[in-house]
Structure formats: structure tokens, C-alpha cells
mmCIF file with all atom_site columns, C-alpha atoms in Angstrom:
data_model
loop_
_atom_site.group_PDB
_atom_site.id
_atom_site.type_symbol
_atom_site.label_atom_id
_atom_site.label_alt_id
_atom_site.label_comp_id
_atom_site.label_asym_id
_atom_site.label_entity_id
_atom_site.label_seq_id
_atom_site.pdbx_PDB_ins_code
_atom_site.Cartn_x
_atom_site.Cartn_y
_atom_site.Cartn_z
_atom_site.occupancy
_atom_site.B_iso_or_equiv
_atom_site.pdbx_formal_charge
_atom_site.auth_seq_id
_atom_site.auth_comp_id
_atom_site.auth_asym_id
_atom_site.auth_atom_id
_atom_site.pdbx_PDB_model_num
ATOM 1   C CA . UNK A 1 1   ? 138.852 148.169 33.270 1.00 49.00 ? 130 UNK A CA 1
ATOM 2   C CA . UNK A 1 2   ? 139.493 144.446 34.060 1.00 49.00 ? 131 UNK A CA 1
ATOM 3   C CA . UNK A 1 3   ? 142.682 143.030 32.426 1.00 49.00 ? 132 UNK A CA 1
ATOM 4   C CA . UNK A 1 4   ? 144.217 139.482 32.796 1.00 50.00 ? 133 UNK A CA 1
ATOM 5   C CA . UNK A 1 5   ? 143.158 137.106 35.562 1.00 46.00 ? 134 UNK A CA 1
ATOM 6   C CA . UNK A 1 6   ? 146.271 137.640 37.658 1.00 49.00 ? 135 UNK A CA 1
ATOM 7   C CA . UNK A 1 7   ? 145.813 141.461 37.736 1.00 49.00 ? 136 UNK A CA 1
ATOM 8   C CA . UNK A 1 8   ? 142.022 141.395 38.369 1.00 47.00 ? 137 UNK A CA 1
ATOM 9   C CA . UNK A 1 9   ? 141.010 143.852 40.960 1.00 52.00 ? 138 UNK A CA 1
ATOM 10  C CA . UNK A 1 10  ? 138.791 142.422 43.725 1.00 55.00 ? 139 UNK A CA 1
ATOM 11  C CA . UNK A 1 11  ? 135.700 144.257 42.398 1.00 63.00 ? 140 UNK A CA 1
ATOM 12  C CA . UNK A 1 12  ? 136.110 142.699 38.891 1.00 55.00 ? 141 UNK A CA 1
ATOM 13  C CA . UNK A 1 13  ? 136.294 139.204 40.387 1.00 56.00 ? 142 UNK A CA 1
ATOM 14  C CA . UNK A 1 14  ? 133.117 139.996 42.397 1.00 67.00 ? 143 UNK A CA 1
ATOM 15  C CA . UNK A 1 15  ? 131.401 141.324 39.353 1.00 62.00 ? 144 UNK A CA 1
ATOM 16  C CA . UNK A 1 16  ? 132.365 138.213 37.262 1.00 59.00 ? 145 UNK A CA 1
ATOM 17  C CA . UNK A 1 17  ? 131.022 135.945 40.040 1.00 61.00 ? 146 UNK A CA 1
ATOM 18  C CA . UNK A 1 18  ? 127.793 137.940 40.204 1.00 63.00 ? 147 UNK A CA 1
ATOM 19  C CA . UNK A 1 19  ? 127.249 137.642 36.500 1.00 59.00 ? 148 UNK A CA 1
ATOM 20  C CA . UNK A 1 20  ? 128.042 133.853 36.600 1.00 56.00 ? 149 UNK A CA 1
ATOM 21  C CA . UNK A 1 21  ? 125.503 133.453 39.444 1.00 58.00 ? 150 UNK A CA 1
ATOM 22  C CA . UNK A 1 22  ? 122.819 135.467 37.552 1.00 55.00 ? 151 UNK A CA 1
ATOM 23  C CA . UNK A 1 23  ? 123.424 133.568 34.404 1.00 49.00 ? 152 UNK A CA 1
ATOM 24  C CA . UNK A 1 24  ? 123.149 130.189 36.359 1.00 53.00 ? 153 UNK A CA 1
ATOM 25  C CA . UNK A 1 25  ? 119.893 131.406 37.912 1.00 47.00 ? 154 UNK A CA 1
ATOM 26  C CA . UNK A 1 26  ? 118.434 132.460 34.622 1.00 45.00 ? 155 UNK A CA 1
ATOM 27  C CA . UNK A 1 27  ? 119.064 129.068 33.160 1.00 47.00 ? 156 UNK A CA 1
ATOM 28  C CA . UNK A 1 28  ? 117.551 127.237 36.074 1.00 48.00 ? 157 UNK A CA 1
ATOM 29  C CA . UNK A 1 29  ? 114.466 129.381 37.108 1.00 41.00 ? 158 UNK A CA 1
ATOM 30  C CA . UNK A 1 30  ? 111.858 129.991 34.530 1.00 42.00 ? 159 UNK A CA 1
ATOM 31  C CA . UNK A 1 31  ? 110.554 133.500 34.444 1.00 40.00 ? 160 UNK A CA 1
ATOM 32  C CA . UNK A 1 32  ? 107.435 133.378 32.222 1.00 40.00 ? 161 UNK A CA 1
ATOM 33  C CA . UNK A 1 33  ? 104.564 131.045 31.809 1.00 39.00 ? 162 UNK A CA 1
ATOM 34  C CA . UNK A 1 34  ? 105.859 129.646 28.532 1.00 36.00 ? 163 UNK A CA 1
ATOM 35  C CA . UNK A 1 35  ? 108.704 128.066 30.661 1.00 39.00 ? 164 UNK A CA 1
ATOM 36  C CA . UNK A 1 36  ? 106.128 126.201 32.631 1.00 39.00 ? 165 UNK A CA 1
ATOM 37  C CA . UNK A 1 37  ? 105.173 123.967 29.799 1.00 38.00 ? 166 UNK A CA 1
ATOM 38  C CA . UNK A 1 38  ? 104.585 120.413 30.902 1.00 38.00 ? 167 UNK A CA 1
ATOM 39  C CA . UNK A 1 39  ? 107.685 118.474 30.223 1.00 41.00 ? 168 UNK A CA 1
ATOM 40  C CA . UNK A 1 40  ? 106.792 115.451 28.067 1.00 40.00 ? 169 UNK A CA 1
ATOM 41  C CA . UNK A 1 41  ? 109.433 112.978 27.009 1.00 39.00 ? 170 UNK A CA 1
ATOM 42  C CA . UNK A 1 42  ? 110.321 113.599 23.363 1.00 41.00 ? 171 UNK A CA 1
ATOM 43  C CA . UNK A 1 43  ? 108.696 111.028 21.110 1.00 41.00 ? 172 UNK A CA 1
ATOM 44  C CA . UNK A 1 44  ? 110.453 109.970 17.936 1.00 38.00 ? 173 UNK A CA 1
ATOM 45  C CA . UNK A 1 45  ? 108.786 111.081 14.652 1.00 46.00 ? 174 UNK A CA 1
ATOM 46  C CA . UNK A 1 46  ? 108.398 107.405 13.698 1.00 47.00 ? 175 UNK A CA 1
ATOM 47  C CA . UNK A 1 47  ? 108.621 104.742 16.322 1.00 42.00 ? 176 UNK A CA 1
ATOM 48  C CA . UNK A 1 48  ? 110.985 101.842 15.918 1.00 45.00 ? 177 UNK A CA 1
ATOM 49  C CA . UNK A 1 49  ? 110.070 99.211  13.321 1.00 46.00 ? 178 UNK A CA 1
ATOM 50  C CA . UNK A 1 50  ? 109.326 96.640  16.004 1.00 36.00 ? 179 UNK A CA 1
ATOM 51  C CA . UNK A 1 51  ? 106.408 98.714  17.285 1.00 78.00 ? 180 UNK A CA 1
ATOM 52  C CA . UNK A 1 52  ? 104.838 99.062  13.769 1.00 87.00 ? 181 UNK A CA 1
ATOM 53  C CA . UNK A 1 53  ? 101.343 97.751  13.805 1.00 91.00 ? 182 UNK A CA 1
ATOM 54  C CA . UNK A 1 54  ? 99.984  95.087  11.477 1.00 91.00 ? 183 UNK A CA 1
ATOM 55  C CA . UNK A 1 55  ? 97.864  96.456  8.666  1.00 91.00 ? 184 UNK A CA 1
ATOM 56  C CA . UNK A 1 56  ? 94.808  94.761  10.443 1.00 92.00 ? 185 UNK A CA 1
ATOM 57  C CA . UNK A 1 57  ? 95.590  96.706  13.655 1.00 92.00 ? 186 UNK A CA 1
ATOM 58  C CA . UNK A 1 58  ? 96.044  99.951  11.809 1.00 94.00 ? 187 UNK A CA 1
ATOM 59  C CA . UNK A 1 59  ? 92.804  99.386  9.928  1.00 94.00 ? 188 UNK A CA 1
ATOM 60  C CA . UNK A 1 60  ? 91.004  99.486  13.415 1.00 94.00 ? 189 UNK A CA 1
ATOM 61  C CA . UNK A 1 61  ? 92.189  103.041 13.896 1.00 95.00 ? 190 UNK A CA 1
ATOM 62  C CA . UNK A 1 62  ? 89.774  104.092 11.122 1.00 93.00 ? 191 UNK A CA 1
ATOM 63  C CA . UNK A 1 63  ? 86.901  103.123 13.368 1.00 92.00 ? 192 UNK A CA 1
ATOM 64  C CA . UNK A 1 64  ? 88.325  104.031 16.723 1.00 94.00 ? 193 UNK A CA 1
ATOM 65  C CA . UNK A 1 65  ? 90.277  107.164 17.708 1.00 96.00 ? 194 UNK A CA 1
ATOM 66  C CA . UNK A 1 66  ? 90.665  105.598 21.164 1.00 95.00 ? 195 UNK A CA 1
ATOM 67  C CA . UNK A 1 67  ? 92.511  102.560 19.741 1.00 94.00 ? 196 UNK A CA 1
ATOM 68  C CA . UNK A 1 68  ? 94.758  104.877 17.740 1.00 95.00 ? 197 UNK A CA 1
ATOM 69  C CA . UNK A 1 69  ? 95.545  107.045 20.737 1.00 95.00 ? 198 UNK A CA 1
ATOM 70  C CA . UNK A 1 70  ? 96.269  104.068 22.939 1.00 93.00 ? 199 UNK A CA 1
ATOM 71  C CA . UNK A 1 71  ? 98.774  102.582 20.520 1.00 93.00 ? 200 UNK A CA 1
ATOM 72  C CA . UNK A 1 72  ? 102.245 104.207 20.935 1.00 93.00 ? 201 UNK A CA 1
ATOM 73  C CA . UNK A 1 73  ? 102.915 103.999 17.126 1.00 93.00 ? 202 UNK A CA 1
ATOM 74  C CA . UNK A 1 74  ? 99.529  105.197 16.357 1.00 93.00 ? 203 UNK A CA 1
ATOM 75  C CA . UNK A 1 75  ? 99.733  108.163 18.703 1.00 93.00 ? 204 UNK A CA 1
ATOM 76  C CA . UNK A 1 76  ? 103.170 109.144 17.330 1.00 92.00 ? 205 UNK A CA 1
ATOM 77  C CA . UNK A 1 77  ? 101.892 108.826 13.789 1.00 93.00 ? 206 UNK A CA 1
ATOM 78  C CA . UNK A 1 78  ? 98.738  110.868 14.535 1.00 95.00 ? 207 UNK A CA 1
ATOM 79  C CA . UNK A 1 79  ? 100.767 113.599 16.406 1.00 94.00 ? 208 UNK A CA 1
ATOM 80  C CA . UNK A 1 80  ? 103.086 113.836 13.394 1.00 92.00 ? 209 UNK A CA 1
ATOM 81  C CA . UNK A 1 81  ? 100.187 114.239 11.087 1.00 94.00 ? 210 UNK A CA 1
ATOM 82  C CA . UNK A 1 82  ? 98.612  116.884 13.365 1.00 94.00 ? 211 UNK A CA 1
ATOM 83  C CA . UNK A 1 83  ? 102.017 118.691 13.474 1.00 94.00 ? 212 UNK A CA 1
ATOM 84  C CA . UNK A 1 84  ? 101.959 118.871 9.671  1.00 92.00 ? 213 UNK A CA 1
ATOM 85  C CA . UNK A 1 85  ? 98.513  120.479 9.948  1.00 90.00 ? 214 UNK A CA 1
ATOM 86  C CA . UNK A 1 86  ? 99.482  122.793 12.804 1.00 90.00 ? 215 UNK A CA 1
ATOM 87  C CA . UNK A 1 87  ? 96.946  121.327 15.277 1.00 90.00 ? 216 UNK A CA 1
ATOM 88  C CA . UNK A 1 88  ? 99.219  119.089 17.391 1.00 95.00 ? 217 UNK A CA 1
ATOM 89  C CA . UNK A 1 89  ? 97.998  120.905 20.539 1.00 97.00 ? 218 UNK A CA 1
ATOM 90  C CA . UNK A 1 90  ? 94.839  118.748 20.501 1.00 96.00 ? 219 UNK A CA 1
ATOM 91  C CA . UNK A 1 91  ? 96.745  115.480 20.835 1.00 96.00 ? 220 UNK A CA 1
ATOM 92  C CA . UNK A 1 92  ? 99.171  117.050 23.307 1.00 97.00 ? 221 UNK A CA 1
ATOM 93  C CA . UNK A 1 93  ? 96.204  118.255 25.456 1.00 98.00 ? 222 UNK A CA 1
ATOM 94  C CA . UNK A 1 94  ? 94.599  114.755 25.369 1.00 97.00 ? 223 UNK A CA 1
ATOM 95  C CA . UNK A 1 95  ? 97.909  113.205 26.413 1.00 97.00 ? 224 UNK A CA 1
ATOM 96  C CA . UNK A 1 96  ? 98.462  115.717 29.199 1.00 97.00 ? 225 UNK A CA 1
ATOM 97  C CA . UNK A 1 97  ? 94.912  114.982 30.483 1.00 98.00 ? 226 UNK A CA 1
ATOM 98  C CA . UNK A 1 98  ? 95.573  111.229 30.471 1.00 97.00 ? 227 UNK A CA 1
ATOM 99  C CA . UNK A 1 99  ? 98.808  111.808 32.448 1.00 97.00 ? 228 UNK A CA 1
ATOM 100 C CA . UNK A 1 100 ? 96.984  114.098 34.821 1.00 97.00 ? 229 UNK A CA 1
ATOM 101 C CA . UNK A 1 101 ? 94.305  111.545 35.674 1.00 97.00 ? 230 UNK A CA 1
ATOM 102 C CA . UNK A 1 102 ? 96.979  109.094 36.768 1.00 96.00 ? 231 UNK A CA 1
ATOM 103 C CA . UNK A 1 103 ? 98.361  111.591 39.384 1.00 95.00 ? 232 UNK A CA 1
ATOM 104 C CA . UNK A 1 104 ? 97.811  110.499 42.982 1.00 94.00 ? 233 UNK A CA 1
ATOM 105 C CA . UNK A 1 105 ? 99.302  113.255 44.989 1.00 94.00 ? 234 UNK A CA 1
ATOM 106 C CA . UNK A 1 106 ? 97.025  116.271 45.599 1.00 94.00 ? 235 UNK A CA 1
ATOM 107 C CA . UNK A 1 107 ? 100.063 118.705 45.409 1.00 95.00 ? 236 UNK A CA 1
ATOM 108 C CA . UNK A 1 108 ? 101.249 117.299 42.071 1.00 96.00 ? 237 UNK A CA 1
ATOM 109 C CA . UNK A 1 109 ? 97.739  117.271 40.783 1.00 96.00 ? 238 UNK A CA 1
ATOM 110 C CA . UNK A 1 110 ? 97.315  120.935 41.595 1.00 96.00 ? 239 UNK A CA 1
ATOM 111 C CA . UNK A 1 111 ? 100.711 121.672 39.935 1.00 96.00 ? 240 UNK A CA 1
ATOM 112 C CA . UNK A 1 112 ? 99.796  119.682 36.759 1.00 97.00 ? 241 UNK A CA 1
ATOM 113 C CA . UNK A 1 113 ? 96.346  121.244 36.577 1.00 97.00 ? 242 UNK A CA 1
ATOM 114 C CA . UNK A 1 114 ? 97.924  124.775 36.739 1.00 96.00 ? 243 UNK A CA 1
ATOM 115 C CA . UNK A 1 115 ? 100.395 123.749 33.908 1.00 97.00 ? 244 UNK A CA 1
ATOM 116 C CA . UNK A 1 116 ? 97.730  122.341 31.777 1.00 98.00 ? 245 UNK A CA 1
ATOM 117 C CA . UNK A 1 117 ? 95.440  125.317 32.272 1.00 97.00 ? 246 UNK A CA 1
ATOM 118 C CA . UNK A 1 118 ? 98.271  127.781 31.434 1.00 97.00 ? 247 UNK A CA 1
ATOM 119 C CA . UNK A 1 119 ? 99.423  125.740 28.414 1.00 97.00 ? 248 UNK A CA 1
ATOM 120 C CA . UNK A 1 120 ? 96.230  124.772 26.846 1.00 98.00 ? 249 UNK A CA 1
ATOM 121 C CA . UNK A 1 121 ? 93.001  126.420 28.383 1.00 96.00 ? 250 UNK A CA 1
ATOM 122 C CA . UNK A 1 122 ? 93.649  130.035 29.325 1.00 94.00 ? 251 UNK A CA 1
ATOM 123 C CA . UNK A 1 123 ? 93.007  132.595 26.675 1.00 93.00 ? 252 UNK A CA 1
ATOM 124 C CA . UNK A 1 124 ? 96.148  133.249 24.552 1.00 94.00 ? 253 UNK A CA 1
ATOM 125 C CA . UNK A 1 125 ? 97.762  130.115 25.954 1.00 95.00 ? 254 UNK A CA 1
ATOM 126 C CA . UNK A 1 126 ? 100.827 128.990 23.996 1.00 96.00 ? 255 UNK A CA 1
ATOM 127 C CA . UNK A 1 127 ? 98.886  125.845 22.739 1.00 97.00 ? 256 UNK A CA 1
ATOM 128 C CA . UNK A 1 128 ? 95.364  126.990 23.374 1.00 96.00 ? 257 UNK A CA 1
ATOM 129 C CA . UNK A 1 129 ? 92.851  124.299 22.368 1.00 97.00 ? 258 UNK A CA 1
ATOM 130 C CA . UNK A 1 130 ? 89.554  125.272 20.691 1.00 95.00 ? 259 UNK A CA 1
ATOM 131 C CA . UNK A 1 131 ? 86.816  124.809 23.306 1.00 96.00 ? 260 UNK A CA 1
ATOM 132 C CA . UNK A 1 132 ? 83.592  126.765 23.812 1.00 96.00 ? 261 UNK A CA 1
ATOM 133 C CA . UNK A 1 133 ? 83.195  129.295 26.702 1.00 95.00 ? 262 UNK A CA 1
ATOM 134 C CA . UNK A 1 134 ? 80.912  127.094 28.695 1.00 97.00 ? 263 UNK A CA 1
ATOM 135 C CA . UNK A 1 135 ? 83.471  124.215 28.655 1.00 97.00 ? 264 UNK A CA 1
ATOM 136 C CA . UNK A 1 136 ? 86.168  126.632 29.584 1.00 96.00 ? 265 UNK A CA 1
ATOM 137 C CA . UNK A 1 137 ? 84.137  128.040 32.510 1.00 96.00 ? 266 UNK A CA 1
ATOM 138 C CA . UNK A 1 138 ? 83.265  124.485 33.772 1.00 96.00 ? 267 UNK A CA 1
ATOM 139 C CA . UNK A 1 139 ? 86.949  123.534 33.590 1.00 96.00 ? 268 UNK A CA 1
ATOM 140 C CA . UNK A 1 140 ? 88.031  126.663 35.477 1.00 95.00 ? 269 UNK A CA 1
ATOM 141 C CA . UNK A 1 141 ? 85.457  126.027 38.121 1.00 96.00 ? 270 UNK A CA 1
ATOM 142 C CA . UNK A 1 142 ? 86.712  122.457 38.464 1.00 95.00 ? 271 UNK A CA 1
ATOM 143 C CA . UNK A 1 143 ? 90.235  123.691 39.001 1.00 95.00 ? 272 UNK A CA 1
ATOM 144 C CA . UNK A 1 144 ? 89.319  125.478 42.231 1.00 94.00 ? 273 UNK A CA 1
ATOM 145 C CA . UNK A 1 145 ? 89.672  121.984 43.807 1.00 94.00 ? 274 UNK A CA 1
ATOM 146 C CA . UNK A 1 146 ? 91.543  119.830 41.233 1.00 95.00 ? 275 UNK A CA 1
ATOM 147 C CA . UNK A 1 147 ? 90.489  116.218 40.977 1.00 96.00 ? 276 UNK A CA 1
ATOM 148 C CA . UNK A 1 148 ? 91.141  113.471 38.411 1.00 96.00 ? 277 UNK A CA 1
ATOM 149 C CA . UNK A 1 149 ? 87.998  114.557 36.580 1.00 96.00 ? 278 UNK A CA 1
ATOM 150 C CA . UNK A 1 150 ? 88.794  118.330 36.331 1.00 97.00 ? 279 UNK A CA 1
ATOM 151 C CA . UNK A 1 151 ? 89.446  118.315 32.684 1.00 98.00 ? 280 UNK A CA 1
ATOM 152 C CA . UNK A 1 152 ? 87.054  115.618 31.534 1.00 97.00 ? 281 UNK A CA 1
ATOM 153 C CA . UNK A 1 153 ? 84.618  117.900 29.817 1.00 97.00 ? 282 UNK A CA 1
ATOM 154 C CA . UNK A 1 154 ? 87.304  119.749 27.907 1.00 98.00 ? 283 UNK A CA 1
ATOM 155 C CA . UNK A 1 155 ? 89.104  116.493 27.078 1.00 98.00 ? 284 UNK A CA 1
ATOM 156 C CA . UNK A 1 156 ? 85.907  114.985 25.739 1.00 97.00 ? 285 UNK A CA 1
ATOM 157 C CA . UNK A 1 157 ? 85.310  118.056 23.572 1.00 97.00 ? 286 UNK A CA 1
ATOM 158 C CA . UNK A 1 158 ? 88.792  117.923 22.047 1.00 97.00 ? 287 UNK A CA 1
ATOM 159 C CA . UNK A 1 159 ? 88.489  114.099 21.542 1.00 97.00 ? 288 UNK A CA 1
ATOM 160 C CA . UNK A 1 160 ? 85.200  114.647 19.634 1.00 97.00 ? 289 UNK A CA 1
ATOM 161 C CA . UNK A 1 161 ? 86.835  117.444 17.550 1.00 96.00 ? 290 UNK A CA 1
ATOM 162 C CA . UNK A 1 162 ? 89.805  115.143 16.701 1.00 96.00 ? 291 UNK A CA 1
ATOM 163 C CA . UNK A 1 163 ? 87.437  112.195 16.008 1.00 96.00 ? 292 UNK A CA 1
ATOM 164 C CA . UNK A 1 164 ? 85.216  114.176 13.633 1.00 96.00 ? 293 UNK A CA 1
ATOM 165 C CA . UNK A 1 165 ? 87.736  116.476 12.035 1.00 94.00 ? 294 UNK A CA 1
ATOM 166 C CA . UNK A 1 166 ? 91.312  115.129 12.320 1.00 95.00 ? 295 UNK A CA 1
ATOM 167 C CA . UNK A 1 167 ? 90.808  111.368 12.226 1.00 97.00 ? 296 UNK A CA 1
ATOM 168 C CA . UNK A 1 168 ? 89.063  111.377 8.724  1.00 96.00 ? 297 UNK A CA 1
ATOM 169 C CA . UNK A 1 169 ? 91.968  113.404 7.338  1.00 95.00 ? 298 UNK A CA 1
ATOM 170 C CA . UNK A 1 170 ? 94.506  111.230 8.906  1.00 96.00 ? 299 UNK A CA 1
ATOM 171 C CA . UNK A 1 171 ? 93.105  108.046 7.503  1.00 95.00 ? 300 UNK A CA 1
ATOM 172 C CA . UNK A 1 172 ? 93.193  109.634 4.035  1.00 95.00 ? 301 UNK A CA 1
ATOM 173 C CA . UNK A 1 173 ? 96.899  110.602 4.523  1.00 93.00 ? 302 UNK A CA 1
ATOM 174 C CA . UNK A 1 174 ? 99.709  108.848 2.567  1.00 89.00 ? 303 UNK A CA 1
ATOM 175 C CA . UNK A 1 175 ? 101.334 107.661 5.716  1.00 81.00 ? 304 UNK A CA 1
ATOM 176 C CA . UNK A 1 176 ? 98.216  105.856 7.008  1.00 92.00 ? 305 UNK A CA 1
ATOM 177 C CA . UNK A 1 177 ? 97.591  104.452 3.639  1.00 92.00 ? 306 UNK A CA 1
ATOM 178 C CA . UNK A 1 178 ? 101.163 102.844 3.686  1.00 87.00 ? 307 UNK A CA 1
ATOM 179 C CA . UNK A 1 179 ? 100.404 101.312 7.173  1.00 87.00 ? 308 UNK A CA 1
ATOM 180 C CA . UNK A 1 180 ? 97.332  99.489  5.886  1.00 89.00 ? 309 UNK A CA 1
ATOM 181 C CA . UNK A 1 181 ? 99.063  97.925  2.822  1.00 87.00 ? 310 UNK A CA 1
#
């Protein structure tokens, strides 16, 4: 049994160092696919007041999901709304695809493609998006040789889903109604 630092036998010190090393390794090296989630910068629930859109600008979001998603305040508001409905994965997937398209390095592109696939596309993914089997198959085929357009079909399907389903509910929400006053 190990007692007191001064009286520690050589084997106890070795064991303590081994445990410390293993703990450090566990904290640094992810072991499961859930740990490979794409690191996105945390967005505040509500952006600073200076970024708040005018009522006229917010009114445009009713007609254009694209304008909503391109506005940092609009995107944060929409994501917060989707989070309340337990469907934030759709906006997260859309954002991940937009980020992916900007990637220039083929190595980085392959890494991001794998992460997006594991997080959003594969069956039982942590944040699996609702796409049909054909779209999933096309996306998987596109990932054999990743390109900026690898996720285009899936991204368009999710955009259409958000546009037809989530956007109408968002524009009826209290938070959106406050923005347009």
C-alpha cells in the first residue's frame, strides 16, 4: 500500500505516473465517433443588441430562408427556435455544409466530409438528419472522392424541409413576432 509521498516505493510512483499519463491521454484522444463532432464556435443564444435586425429586415426572413440563414442574428434566432423544437440538427447540418464548401485543402475536405457523415448522415448518427435513402446513397457515393458539392443534394433536401416546415412555425413564434414590431 502506498503511504505518504516521501515513503512512496518506486513501484507506487511508477503506477501514479502511469495513471496520470493514461488520464491525460483519455482527455486528449477521442475514443468514439461522438467525440469527432465538428467543433463549431459556440454561438450566443441571443446575439448582441448591435446586431439586431430592423423590423423591415426581419420581415424579409418570412419570404426567404436564405436571407434568414445568412444573417448572424437570424441564424442564431432560428437555431434557438429549432433547439426548442428538438430539430436543431437541420440548421447545424446546413451550417456544416456551408463551412465544408469553403474548404480548399483536399485533406481537410476529406476530414470534414467524414465528420459530417458521421455526425449527420450515417444511420443512428448523433444528429441524424431526415433524408431519404436515395439522397443518402448519392451522398455516400459522392464521399468516395470528396468535392465541394459532395453534400449538395442532402443540403438542398434539408433546406427545403426547413423552408416548408420549420420556417412557417418560426415566423409564427413569439420571438420572431417581437422582432418585426
